[in-house]
XYZ file of C-alpha atoms in Angstrom:
722
model
C 0.001 -0.032 0.012
C 1.261 3.464 -0.841
C 2.085 5.736 2.053
C 0.250 8.929 2.419
C 3.503 10.581 2.802
C 3.997 10.094 -0.984
C 1.086 12.555 -1.603
C 1.910 15.067 1.015
C 3.391 18.441 0.489
C 5.869 20.421 2.510
C 4.571 22.283 5.557
C 7.207 24.882 5.325
C 6.277 28.625 5.557
C 5.039 29.772 2.186
C 6.523 33.079 1.064
C 4.562 35.584 -0.913
C 5.645 37.605 -3.963
C 4.902 41.310 -3.915
C 4.045 42.886 -7.359
C 3.505 46.579 -7.978
C 3.017 48.644 -11.140
C 4.491 52.092 -10.613
C 3.212 55.331 -11.933
C 5.871 55.479 -14.614
C 4.739 52.013 -15.837
C 7.612 49.875 -14.483
C 6.613 46.610 -12.803
C 8.403 45.883 -9.474
C 8.545 42.368 -8.188
C 10.162 41.073 -4.949
C 10.369 37.602 -3.588
C 11.802 37.185 -0.062
C 14.402 34.396 0.136
C 17.120 33.395 2.450
C 19.318 31.979 -0.147
C 21.430 33.695 -2.811
C 20.586 37.218 -3.668
C 19.754 38.628 -7.204
C 18.301 41.551 -8.841
C 17.572 42.017 -12.511
C 15.987 44.011 -15.281
C 13.623 42.156 -17.684
C 11.832 43.258 -20.877
C 8.485 41.811 -22.026
C 10.091 41.185 -25.458
C 12.093 38.006 -26.165
C 12.331 36.514 -29.623
C 8.664 37.153 -30.149
C 9.393 40.884 -30.322
C 11.907 40.274 -33.082
C 11.258 39.674 -36.802
C 12.740 37.606 -39.629
C 15.453 40.369 -40.323
C 16.678 41.018 -36.791
C 16.180 37.601 -35.251
C 18.714 37.044 -32.456
C 19.000 40.797 -31.648
C 17.839 40.197 -28.019
C 20.478 37.580 -27.463
C 23.068 39.867 -28.999
C 22.091 42.802 -26.832
C 22.361 40.676 -23.647
C 25.803 39.448 -24.568
C 26.866 43.014 -25.144
C 25.668 44.120 -21.715
C 27.331 41.204 -19.902
C 30.693 41.771 -21.714
C 30.619 45.462 -21.375
C 33.023 47.671 -19.373
C 30.159 48.417 -17.003
C 29.854 44.704 -16.349
C 33.445 44.283 -15.693
C 33.621 47.339 -13.383
C 30.543 45.919 -11.436
C 32.421 42.646 -10.803
C 35.716 44.202 -9.819
C 34.302 47.061 -7.785
C 31.265 45.650 -6.251
C 31.480 41.909 -6.520
C 28.404 42.004 -8.759
C 28.232 39.374 -11.515
C 26.047 40.087 -14.661
C 24.006 37.512 -16.575
C 21.628 37.764 -19.471
C 19.010 35.501 -20.918
C 16.313 35.295 -23.729
C 13.182 33.368 -24.061
C 10.104 33.529 -26.336
C 8.450 36.559 -24.506
C 11.080 37.680 -21.957
C 14.509 39.141 -22.342
C 16.801 39.252 -19.292
C 18.571 42.347 -20.204
C 20.792 42.024 -17.160
C 20.460 39.948 -13.999
C 22.988 40.459 -11.101
C 23.951 38.316 -8.359
C 25.652 40.035 -5.436
C 27.310 39.196 -2.122
C 25.204 39.719 1.077
C 25.592 43.256 2.460
C 26.093 44.869 -0.992
C 22.512 45.411 -2.252
C 23.213 49.119 -2.741
C 26.401 48.354 -4.841
C 24.276 45.932 -7.059
C 21.526 48.632 -7.627
C 24.162 51.271 -8.272
C 25.900 49.083 -10.856
C 22.562 48.317 -12.620
C 21.717 52.047 -12.816
C 25.202 52.844 -14.303
C 24.759 50.101 -16.918
C 21.321 51.257 -18.001
C 22.632 54.815 -18.381
C 25.539 53.429 -20.543
C 23.348 51.305 -22.892
C 23.779 53.592 -25.935
C 27.565 53.694 -25.726
C 27.573 49.877 -25.153
C 25.760 49.155 -28.364
C 27.833 51.659 -30.194
C 31.175 49.982 -29.744
C 31.765 48.368 -33.201
C 34.754 46.292 -32.004
C 32.920 44.665 -29.176
C 29.864 44.264 -31.380
C 31.819 42.151 -33.788
C 33.170 39.973 -30.929
C 29.761 39.508 -29.348
C 28.273 38.675 -32.747
C 30.568 35.648 -32.933
C 29.673 34.699 -29.301
C 25.968 34.926 -30.200
C 26.334 32.753 -33.310
C 28.303 30.215 -31.263
C 25.422 30.148 -28.747
C 22.945 29.387 -31.626
C 25.143 26.698 -32.892
C 25.540 25.129 -29.477
C 21.841 25.147 -29.071
C 21.326 23.380 -32.408
C 23.834 20.651 -31.202
C 21.620 19.700 -28.263
C 19.167 17.260 -29.854
C 16.347 17.661 -27.302
C 16.487 21.403 -27.159
C 16.817 21.642 -30.902
C 14.005 19.348 -31.882
C 11.610 21.119 -29.328
C 12.581 24.480 -30.713
C 11.989 23.202 -34.293
C 8.595 21.868 -33.238
C 7.535 25.321 -31.920
C 8.884 26.870 -35.146
C 6.832 24.602 -37.321
C 3.777 24.925 -35.109
C 3.858 28.671 -35.374
C 5.602 29.050 -38.675
C 5.246 32.527 -40.308
C 4.683 34.150 -37.053
C 7.289 35.771 -34.569
C 6.442 33.048 -32.084
C 8.031 30.629 -34.443
C 11.414 32.353 -34.483
C 14.213 30.629 -32.517
C 14.622 32.081 -29.084
C 18.421 32.648 -29.593
C 18.053 33.805 -33.190
C 19.570 32.757 -36.589
C 23.218 32.947 -37.252
C 22.596 34.558 -40.605
C 20.758 37.470 -39.261
C 22.970 38.053 -36.249
C 25.902 38.296 -38.514
C 24.530 41.352 -40.285
C 23.159 43.260 -37.359
C 24.517 46.674 -36.784
C 24.701 49.329 -34.063
C 21.778 51.137 -35.585
C 19.589 48.022 -35.338
C 20.271 47.705 -31.593
C 19.456 51.367 -30.957
C 16.122 51.007 -32.817
C 15.362 47.907 -30.824
C 16.055 49.631 -27.529
C 13.942 52.622 -28.493
C 10.880 50.263 -28.993
C 11.428 47.878 -26.202
C 13.222 49.760 -23.397
C 10.209 51.576 -22.358
C 8.809 51.758 -18.823
C 5.662 49.763 -19.525
C 7.740 46.911 -20.975
C 10.117 46.610 -17.992
C 10.056 44.635 -14.772
C 12.662 45.006 -12.131
C 12.856 41.821 -9.973
C 14.616 41.022 -6.712
C 15.001 37.560 -5.157
C 16.495 37.614 -1.633
C 15.946 39.285 1.717
C 18.280 42.286 1.329
C 16.184 44.450 -0.933
C 12.661 45.028 0.224
C 9.710 45.932 -2.011
C 9.689 49.570 -0.945
C 13.352 50.070 -1.605
C 13.201 48.476 -5.110
C 10.071 50.593 -5.982
C 11.970 53.788 -5.066
C 14.911 52.765 -7.109
C 12.743 51.953 -10.179
C 10.879 55.289 -9.854
C 14.100 57.247 -9.945
C 15.673 55.742 -13.026
C 16.382 58.664 -15.387
C 17.403 56.706 -18.448
C 14.088 54.866 -18.999
C 11.754 56.361 -21.590
C 8.009 56.404 -20.983
C 5.713 54.758 -23.591
C 3.281 52.028 -24.310
C 4.522 48.446 -24.850
C 3.875 47.196 -28.410
C 1.626 44.197 -28.464
C 3.045 40.921 -29.737
C 1.986 40.163 -33.343
C -0.905 37.666 -33.631
C 0.088 34.057 -33.974
C -1.577 31.025 -35.497
C -1.118 27.336 -35.141
C -0.406 25.118 -38.306
C -0.540 21.365 -38.189
C 2.766 20.536 -39.808
C 6.065 18.721 -39.520
C 9.915 19.335 -39.972
C 12.337 16.490 -40.294
C 16.207 16.703 -40.262
C 17.386 13.205 -40.853
C 20.973 12.706 -39.602
C 22.197 9.104 -39.541
C 25.394 10.206 -37.871
C 23.412 10.599 -34.653
C 23.015 7.469 -32.449
C 19.373 8.068 -31.761
C 16.067 9.063 -33.198
C 14.564 12.136 -31.688
C 11.009 13.613 -32.166
C 8.823 16.117 -30.401
C 5.073 16.133 -31.032
C 2.560 18.556 -29.673
C -1.027 19.996 -30.034
C -2.343 23.528 -29.566
C -3.627 24.502 -26.075
C -4.514 27.882 -24.471
C -1.949 30.075 -22.956
C -1.297 31.214 -19.365
C -4.396 33.307 -19.447
C -6.610 30.247 -19.132
C -5.682 29.031 -15.700
C -7.893 25.872 -15.715
C -6.740 24.602 -19.058
C -3.118 25.419 -18.162
C -3.108 23.485 -14.935
C -5.096 20.597 -16.421
C -2.413 20.375 -19.125
C 0.309 20.338 -16.477
C -1.340 17.582 -14.567
C -1.769 15.547 -17.853
C 1.902 16.014 -18.695
C 3.007 14.894 -15.195
C 0.859 11.761 -15.409
C 2.942 10.615 -18.364
C 5.914 12.323 -16.841
C 9.521 11.944 -17.944
C 12.041 9.073 -18.134
C 15.722 9.323 -18.384
C 16.765 5.797 -18.812
C 19.813 4.866 -16.711
C 20.007 8.497 -15.503
C 16.444 8.216 -14.009
C 16.391 8.480 -10.180
C 13.939 5.667 -10.037
C 13.135 2.374 -11.598
C 10.550 2.491 -14.441
C 8.302 0.426 -12.295
C 7.739 3.355 -10.005
C 7.570 5.783 -12.865
C 4.612 6.366 -15.171
C 2.802 3.555 -16.946
C 4.247 4.772 -20.227
C 7.778 4.560 -18.848
C 7.022 0.949 -17.930
C 5.585 0.046 -21.225
C 8.290 1.545 -23.372
C 11.133 0.434 -21.165
C 9.880 -3.141 -20.950
C 9.948 -3.388 -24.794
C 13.204 -1.531 -25.152
C 11.656 1.145 -27.191
C 12.956 4.336 -25.305
C 16.035 5.912 -23.912
C 14.330 9.009 -22.585
C 11.101 11.000 -22.928
C 9.655 14.151 -21.468
C 6.107 15.579 -21.484
C 5.501 19.260 -21.379
C 2.876 22.026 -21.204
C 4.538 25.109 -22.791
C 2.486 28.204 -22.284
C 2.902 31.685 -23.465
C 0.768 34.810 -22.895
C -1.945 33.786 -25.456
C -1.247 30.219 -26.666
C 0.346 27.042 -25.524
C 1.641 23.593 -26.717
C 1.114 20.294 -25.005
C 3.163 17.294 -25.977
C 6.106 15.037 -25.525
C 9.796 14.547 -26.626
C 10.973 11.020 -27.285
C 14.503 9.693 -27.966
C 15.460 6.062 -28.666
C 18.475 4.145 -29.913
C 16.009 1.467 -31.164
C 15.661 3.374 -34.385
C 14.171 0.410 -36.381
C 11.253 0.404 -34.143
C 10.871 4.095 -33.545
C 7.472 3.989 -35.238
C 6.272 1.742 -32.403
C 7.697 4.114 -29.754
C 5.619 6.916 -31.081
C 2.576 4.777 -31.660
C 2.467 3.480 -28.078
C 3.162 6.831 -26.625
C 0.331 8.601 -28.423
C -2.113 5.743 -27.729
C -1.157 6.244 -24.094
C -2.223 9.905 -24.523
C -5.693 8.677 -25.595
C -6.289 7.422 -22.153
C -6.931 10.979 -21.122
C -9.894 11.228 -23.497
C -11.605 8.135 -22.125
C -10.899 8.634 -18.464
C -8.951 5.469 -17.933
C -6.151 7.023 -15.877
C -6.550 5.369 -12.478
C -6.707 7.214 -9.150
C -3.207 6.236 -8.052
C -1.629 7.678 -11.152
C -3.730 10.743 -10.795
C -2.897 11.388 -7.207
C 0.778 10.762 -7.631
C 1.001 13.082 -10.604
C -0.722 15.948 -8.656
C 1.554 15.507 -5.667
C 4.687 15.454 -7.832
C 3.553 18.487 -9.739
C 2.919 20.518 -6.625
C 6.377 19.712 -5.341
C 7.874 20.726 -8.647
C 5.964 23.951 -9.056
C 6.451 25.004 -5.437
C 10.148 24.368 -5.426
C 11.920 27.564 -6.215
C 14.803 27.252 -8.759
C 18.101 26.964 -6.965
C 19.569 29.753 -9.143
C 18.214 33.165 -8.096
C 18.574 34.461 -11.642
C 16.391 31.687 -12.996
C 13.988 32.407 -10.280
C 13.870 36.077 -11.215
C 13.170 35.314 -14.872
C 10.291 32.931 -13.849
C 8.698 35.646 -11.722
C 8.992 38.240 -14.477
C 7.506 35.780 -17.030
C 4.419 35.192 -14.887
C 4.012 38.909 -14.155
C 4.205 39.931 -17.754
C 1.735 37.204 -18.968
C -0.805 37.392 -16.001
C -0.302 40.849 -14.538
C 0.531 39.197 -11.246
C 2.486 36.289 -9.781
C 0.339 33.454 -8.337
C 0.925 32.728 -4.781
C 2.144 29.292 -3.655
C -1.335 28.676 -1.987
C -2.947 29.576 -5.245
C -0.702 27.209 -7.317
C -1.441 24.440 -4.856
C -5.138 25.179 -4.983
C -5.082 25.149 -8.817
C -3.425 21.775 -9.061
C -5.871 20.397 -6.428
C -8.759 21.666 -8.477
C -7.973 19.449 -11.402
C -10.259 16.377 -11.522
C -10.160 13.251 -13.719
C -13.263 14.411 -15.470
C -11.631 17.846 -16.149
C -8.727 16.024 -17.822
C -11.090 14.010 -19.916
C -12.912 17.144 -21.088
C -9.579 18.884 -21.608
C -8.274 15.923 -23.698
C -11.461 15.696 -25.788
C -11.200 19.462 -26.621
C -7.477 19.976 -27.250
C -5.904 16.510 -27.641
C -8.302 14.036 -29.419
C -8.405 14.265 -33.138
C -6.446 17.562 -33.275
C -3.896 18.694 -35.715
C -0.263 18.237 -34.478
C 3.157 19.807 -34.899
C 6.065 17.424 -35.314
C 9.844 17.912 -35.412
C 12.177 14.892 -35.956
C 15.993 14.641 -36.007
C 18.556 11.862 -36.047
C 17.882 8.428 -37.442
C 14.175 8.941 -38.087
C 13.663 6.705 -41.182
C 11.102 4.697 -39.137
C 9.164 7.794 -38.034
C 5.802 7.558 -39.811
C 4.523 10.300 -42.105
C 2.466 13.107 -40.646
C -0.997 11.625 -41.478
C -0.207 8.254 -39.878
C 1.010 9.956 -36.745
C -1.957 12.235 -36.850
C -4.234 9.146 -36.944
C -2.814 7.929 -33.584
C -4.243 10.976 -31.955
C -7.731 9.629 -32.766
C -9.058 6.750 -30.684
C -9.501 3.399 -32.480
C -10.198 0.219 -30.600
C -10.064 0.580 -26.829
C -12.888 3.069 -26.426
C -15.242 0.585 -28.189
C -15.980 -0.948 -24.821
C -18.974 -2.986 -25.981
C -16.760 -5.029 -28.298
C -15.126 -8.279 -27.318
C -11.808 -7.266 -25.662
C -9.641 -9.966 -27.396
C -9.038 -7.458 -30.212
C -6.576 -5.776 -27.862
C -4.268 -8.711 -28.668
C -4.170 -7.889 -32.397
C -1.683 -4.993 -31.970
C 0.460 -6.992 -29.583
C 0.657 -9.922 -32.028
C 1.517 -7.448 -34.895
C 4.338 -5.981 -32.716
C 5.605 -9.358 -31.962
C 5.899 -10.261 -35.631
C 7.688 -6.854 -36.181
C 10.288 -7.747 -33.522
C 10.723 -11.193 -34.797
C 11.536 -9.940 -38.250
C 13.145 -6.571 -37.510
C 16.943 -6.120 -37.947
C 16.727 -2.878 -36.088
C 16.422 -4.257 -32.546
C 18.099 -7.631 -33.115
C 15.888 -9.348 -30.515
C 14.219 -12.721 -30.802
C 10.587 -13.686 -30.709
C 11.098 -15.553 -27.422
C 12.588 -12.588 -25.749
C 9.442 -10.389 -26.216
C 6.665 -12.801 -26.040
C 6.063 -12.552 -22.289
C 6.149 -8.684 -22.079
C 3.956 -8.208 -25.114
C 1.566 -10.806 -23.890
C 1.361 -8.758 -20.630
C 0.839 -5.718 -22.745
C -2.143 -7.375 -24.457
C -3.532 -8.395 -21.015
C -3.112 -4.843 -19.746
C -5.119 -3.539 -22.774
C -7.703 -6.252 -22.145
C -8.036 -5.210 -18.521
C -8.454 -1.550 -19.533
C -11.163 -2.455 -21.894
C -13.130 -4.322 -19.303
C -12.598 -1.452 -16.854
C -14.025 0.987 -19.317
C -17.038 -1.176 -19.920
C -17.681 -1.683 -16.249
C -17.352 1.979 -15.365
C -19.498 3.163 -18.436
C -16.536 5.283 -19.663
C -17.897 7.478 -22.492
C -15.833 7.730 -25.611
C -14.592 10.980 -27.133
C -17.037 12.885 -29.282
C -17.251 12.006 -32.930
C -14.559 13.328 -35.266
C -17.145 15.141 -37.342
C -20.527 16.558 -36.279
C -23.766 15.141 -37.654
C -24.721 17.286 -40.660
C -28.091 18.330 -41.800
C -29.684 16.313 -44.650
C -32.650 16.642 -46.894
C -34.010 13.411 -45.381
C -37.134 14.466 -43.363
C -35.404 17.879 -43.117
C -33.373 16.903 -40.081
C -29.934 15.807 -38.928
C -28.873 12.334 -39.553
C -28.735 11.079 -35.969
C -28.839 7.292 -35.423
C -32.378 7.275 -34.192
C -33.861 9.248 -37.048
C -31.882 8.674 -40.141
C -34.302 7.420 -42.769
C -38.046 6.853 -42.607
C -37.619 3.523 -44.306
C -34.789 1.157 -43.205
C -31.783 0.808 -45.617
C -29.246 -1.894 -46.076
C -25.654 -0.752 -46.211
C -23.051 -3.350 -47.235
C -19.486 -2.342 -46.983
C -17.304 -3.883 -49.556
C -13.617 -4.188 -48.496
C -10.496 -5.793 -49.894
C -7.095 -4.932 -51.109
C -6.625 -2.900 -54.172
C -7.233 -5.028 -57.278
C -9.101 -7.733 -55.357
C -12.126 -7.493 -57.607
C -14.487 -5.529 -55.478
C -15.755 -3.347 -58.466
C -16.429 -6.380 -60.619
C -18.558 -8.172 -58.063
C -20.344 -4.992 -57.120
C -21.369 -4.518 -60.877
C -22.867 -7.945 -60.978
C -24.916 -7.252 -57.867
C -26.181 -4.099 -59.275
C -27.323 -5.711 -62.467
C -28.963 -8.766 -60.897
C -30.279 -7.403 -57.559
C -30.728 -3.602 -58.085
C -28.187 -2.572 -55.571
C -26.840 1.017 -55.714
C -23.067 0.772 -56.022
C -21.244 3.674 -54.450
C -17.436 3.606 -54.811
C -15.726 5.885 -52.346
C -12.742 5.916 -54.687
C -14.929 6.889 -57.710
C -16.668 9.588 -55.762
C -13.348 11.068 -54.693
C -11.966 10.955 -58.226
C -15.134 12.555 -59.559
C -14.803 15.332 -57.028
C -11.071 15.731 -57.852
C -11.926 16.182 -61.459
C -14.846 18.559 -60.893
C -13.847 21.970 -62.120
C -13.691 24.498 -59.226
C -13.777 21.747 -56.542
C -12.817 23.012 -53.167
C -11.077 19.696 -52.369
C -9.857 18.542 -55.717
C -6.073 19.279 -55.374
C -6.086 17.943 -51.761
C -7.804 14.686 -52.870
C -5.352 14.364 -55.874
C -2.377 14.567 -53.450
C -3.727 11.862 -51.088
C -4.566 9.460 -53.928
C -1.156 9.747 -55.518
C 0.636 9.183 -52.290
C -1.577 6.108 -51.520
C -2.867 7.814 -48.344
C -6.425 7.873 -46.942
C -8.310 11.064 -47.786
C -9.671 12.782 -44.687
C -12.787 11.315 -43.528
C -14.870 14.472 -43.507
C -14.660 14.705 -47.233
C -15.323 11.000 -47.997
C -18.229 10.681 -45.553
C -19.792 13.834 -46.810
C -19.656 12.623 -50.427
C -21.051 9.219 -49.540
C -23.896 10.722 -47.517
C -24.945 13.028 -50.248
C -24.934 10.117 -52.767
C -26.974 7.880 -50.411
C -29.562 10.625 -49.780
C -29.929 11.316 -53.474
C -30.603 7.614 -54.326
C -32.800 7.147 -51.274
C -35.025 10.012 -52.454
C -35.194 8.083 -55.772
C -36.425 4.994 -53.988
C -33.325 2.975 -53.465
C -32.906 1.104 -50.162
C -29.938 -1.248 -50.827
C -26.408 0.120 -51.003
C -23.024 -1.384 -51.739
C -20.243 0.981 -50.550
C -17.136 -0.084 -52.216
C -13.658 0.677 -50.547
C -15.030 2.112 -47.400
C -14.573 2.400 -44.374
C -10.803 2.105 -44.530
C -10.117 3.263 -40.986
C -11.699 2.813 -37.668
C -12.600 6.382 -37.207
C -14.339 6.358 -40.626
C -16.411 3.268 -39.635
C -17.439 4.847 -36.371
C -18.222 8.350 -37.711
C -20.233 6.822 -40.651
C -22.337 4.708 -38.351
C -22.838 7.575 -35.991
C -23.904 10.051 -38.558
C -25.261 8.246 -41.567
C -26.299 4.591 -41.112
C -25.344 1.386 -39.469
C -23.488 -1.128 -41.717
C -25.404 -4.414 -42.021
C -22.627 -6.441 -43.508
C -19.036 -6.323 -44.703
C -18.032 -8.241 -47.904
C -14.373 -8.887 -47.459
C -12.621 -10.039 -50.603
C -9.478 -11.894 -49.781
C -6.770 -12.140 -52.493
C -2.986 -12.806 -52.602
C -0.985 -9.632 -53.048
C 0.906 -10.907 -56.112
C -2.307 -11.452 -57.883
C -3.706 -8.056 -57.005
C -0.403 -6.419 -58.099
C -0.707 -8.269 -61.519
C -4.228 -7.180 -61.938
C -3.554 -3.493 -61.172
C -0.619 -3.218 -63.434
C -2.658 -4.602 -66.236
C -5.536 -2.211 -65.388
C -3.061 0.714 -65.347
C -2.291 0.281 -69.024
C -5.819 1.468 -69.886
C -7.459 2.921 -66.767
C -5.696 6.274 -66.927
C -5.860 6.312 -63.058
C -2.950 8.204 -61.414
C -2.593 5.585 -58.629
C -2.349 2.491 -61.048
C 1.509 2.513 -60.952
C 3.915 0.366 -59.064
C 5.011 2.923 -56.467
C 1.379 4.014 -55.593
C 0.135 0.391 -55.637
C 2.772 -0.665 -53.086
C 1.806 2.266 -50.910
C -1.934 1.285 -51.140
C -1.062 -2.342 -50.173
C 0.773 -0.941 -46.957
C -1.980 1.420 -46.078
C -4.704 -1.233 -46.379
C -2.832 -3.734 -44.178
C -2.080 -1.115 -41.509
C -5.395 0.808 -41.338
C -8.147 -1.278 -43.018
C -7.610 -4.694 -41.429
C -8.525 -3.320 -37.968
C -11.928 -2.348 -39.580
C -12.384 -5.896 -40.772
C -11.552 -7.281 -37.332
C -13.960 -4.757 -35.723
C -16.981 -5.949 -37.834
C -15.885 -9.618 -37.570
C -16.247 -9.344 -33.755
C -19.896 -8.454 -34.493
C -20.421 -11.433 -36.893
C -20.906 -9.021 -39.751
C -18.158 -10.162 -42.070
C -18.549 -12.432 -45.224
C -15.122 -13.499 -46.309
C -14.756 -14.286 -50.054
C -11.765 -15.954 -51.704
C -11.118 -13.971 -54.850
C -8.386 -16.285 -56.119
C -11.071 -18.077 -58.181
C -12.913 -17.436 -61.524
C -15.133 -14.354 -61.364
C -18.401 -16.397 -61.685
C -17.442 -18.715 -58.867
C -16.665 -15.814 -56.662
C -19.990 -14.214 -57.508
C -21.980 -17.416 -56.766
C -20.383 -17.516 -53.345
C -21.195 -13.811 -52.777
C -24.896 -14.252 -53.760
C -25.313 -17.361 -51.487
C -23.835 -15.612 -48.497
C -26.020 -12.552 -49.015
C -29.106 -14.672 -49.313
C -28.228 -16.562 -46.092
C -28.003 -13.224 -44.426
C -31.367 -12.202 -45.940
C -30.000 -9.194 -47.622
C -31.309 -10.249 -51.049
């Protein structure tokens, strides 16, 4: 049994932060502390106040200040050490640590430096030296795989906006910056309403610091310029480098910023539940870490990972970073990590995990940084974004207020079926393309709680086959049978847990849309006045689906709707809104977004229904689990699935022959192979899903056409469809 001590927080005396905004516009922040002393000047600027032509100017300015004559004099004469920093929305122009008993010397040194800023940025010799130092900093940052891949993830998420600029800048822009650029930057950003003066320690009280700030003669008054608006774009960036020993990737979704307190703390708790793992460097065994750490470590899929809730003044990113030496199975690393994220949507995080994460999060948030300079920057960041600094009591209360149901609602709104930003680096050949990773954000099997839970083993068996044949990991089938069987049993247990606790699934990926049928929305209880029979026709490309459907249409008056034909028709329709998008997906052998396909099918069914038809063959659909669920929720239940089984070599031969005359852009060897892969990976789970409901008719297509047709007719008659 777990001790209550694990979930307790420290009973130490909580210290409050004092925040004031002076009449001249400067924000003054003091935090009593008995440790090291620091005082600093911060700008509400950061890389977000830069642009594509001066990216890195904040970093350069900070380096100029810390290397200036004023900085050297402060150290020699007062024992005051200068530091600078830069983040997305905050620039640490200068932060000073000082020995006890010399707070006046520290404040005097800061005042002298602020008064000398114009001369500091005008020294061309020092400017040239500090350009090289700033460029070296950007290069060092790029050589840190974790820092670099997360920075690139932010860059692709907010590409085209200033939030997407690197926080330390770009070497090519730093190299051409001049003294005039720095002076212009200071005139816009070194204004009173954009400044916070922060003290951490017990030597400078709030009243003294406010008096100091009000008497600074070198600060111009003026309004702070708002940050340019930003926007999120689901996208990815990949920098494959096979000289690195690992694969690295960071994946995130868009969340609210610091202004949305409830969403921010809910995201923090969710990130803490999955937590972090540092492999051999972890202070604990994976068995006392998160469930994700246990799963990935047990199957040798991870070296380290870290989950995060990044938050800025108006937007945020929630996600995770994953590094693995098992590069051949990196697709499995990402797959299982994202499937673990889906537990938030369904509320299957257990109470022990939940309580443990909240306790750990409070300890982390309430523990002040050991470095007073870092502590000062943290206080300035919160004050700029929120207008105040939350007290420790408020932080603790905000964490405690997060409930399991709140996490489920948060995940269904911001995580489930949302666009993602991806950055990859290193040996990432096995990292799936954007759309396949995007699909893992959507729930597939485990929220279908009413279905037999044995389907949870299918993924385990598939992974077992992968390990048995993969050269990347070099491990045998025997070595992984036990852990992967346990993995399947875990999924089995979670499925029964969901069923017993009546856990609701996430909302549908698309909303029911209004139809001409009865003039109402197509909800399951009121779709059509007369019942209809929808038979899904599935099989690999070239298995003969179209041929058999044609015969059924001729003999039994079915309406044959081919999802592929409808998409190609839409693609070729002049002025089509989705034509170019559909063309890209078809050529790449990928699955077209379900919203488009389902809408085309729905419109076609409604049209034929109004013409008196009641029996429908839907050829080549659904090809993914989310398509099946959304179609049944918004259009009609599927009565049966005709599944045409055919050897791949025969299908390939048929398609290549068809390609000589069909004129179809996807009847070529490269597209065909992609379509085979896509069918196996995404469509077979659909067949298994309907097979569990006893709705699948399997037909062997490696026979003459008429024999295949006779078997189809017999089965449909037995099922009373015809």
